[in-house]
Coordinates of C-alpha atoms in Angstrom, one line a residue:
M1234 CA 0.4 -1.0 8.2
E1235 CA -3.7 -2.2 6.1
M1236 CA -5.6 0.6 7.4
S1237 CA -2.7 3.1 6.6
L1238 CA -2.9 1.9 2.5
Q1239 CA -6.9 2.1 2.9
S1240 CA -6.6 5.4 3.7
L1241 CA -4.6 6.7 1.3
Q1242 CA -6.6 4.4 -1.2
R1243 CA -9.5 6.7 -0.3
G1244 CA -6.7 10.2 -0.5
V1245 CA -6.0 9.5 -4.0
D1246 CA -9.8 8.4 -4.9
V1247 CA -11.0 12.2 -3.7
T1248 CA -8.0 14.2 -4.7
H1249 CA -8.2 12.9 -8.0
Q1250 CA -11.6 13.1 -9.1
L1251 CA -11.4 16.8 -7.5
W1252 CA -8.2 17.9 -9.3
R1253 CA -9.8 16.3 -13.2
G1254 CA -7.7 15.5 -15.8
R1255 CA -4.2 16.2 -17.3
A1256 CA -2.9 16.7 -13.2
G1257 CA -5.7 14.5 -11.3
D1258 CA -3.8 11.4 -13.4
Q1259 CA -0.8 12.1 -12.3
F1260 CA -0.7 13.0 -9.3
A1261 CA -2.3 9.3 -9.7
S1262 CA 0.1 7.7 -11.6
S1263 CA 2.8 9.9 -8.8
V1264 CA 1.2 7.3 -6.3
H1265 CA -0.1 4.1 -8.0
G1266 CA 3.3 2.6 -7.1
E1267 CA 4.2 4.0 -3.7
L1268 CA 0.9 2.0 -2.9
A1269 CA 1.4 -0.8 -4.0
G1270 CA 5.0 -0.7 -2.6
G1271 CA 2.9 -0.9 0.4
R1272 CA 0.7 -3.6 -0.2
A1273 CA 3.6 -5.4 -1.3
L1274 CA 5.4 -4.9 2.5
L1275 CA 2.6 -6.1 4.1
D1276 CA 2.3 -9.0 2.4
E1277 CA 5.6 -10.4 3.3
M1278 CA 4.9 -9.5 6.8
R1279 CA 2.0 -11.8 6.7
T1280 CA 4.1 -14.0 5.2
T1281 CA 6.4 -13.9 7.6
V1282 CA 4.8 -14.0 10.4
A1283 CA 2.4 -17.4 9.2
A1284 CA 6.0 -18.9 8.7
P1285 CA 8.5 -17.7 10.4
S1286 CA 11.9 -18.5 8.7
W1287 CA 13.4 -19.1 11.8
D1288 CA 12.4 -21.9 14.4
G1289 CA 10.9 -20.2 16.9
A1290 CA 10.9 -23.0 19.2
A1291 CA 14.2 -23.1 19.8
R1292 CA 14.4 -20.8 21.7

């Protein structure tokens, strides 16, 4: 998932450069929220894996 987010960020950066001006700015800002959400989900997954809320030893 981290690789996908990095790839998406690179794509946004390249597209923003190609679309210069207002269109590029609008595109980049529209994707920024999605990237932030993806990063938050990845952080949550890492936290859960590091310290699961269930007792794995009991199973």
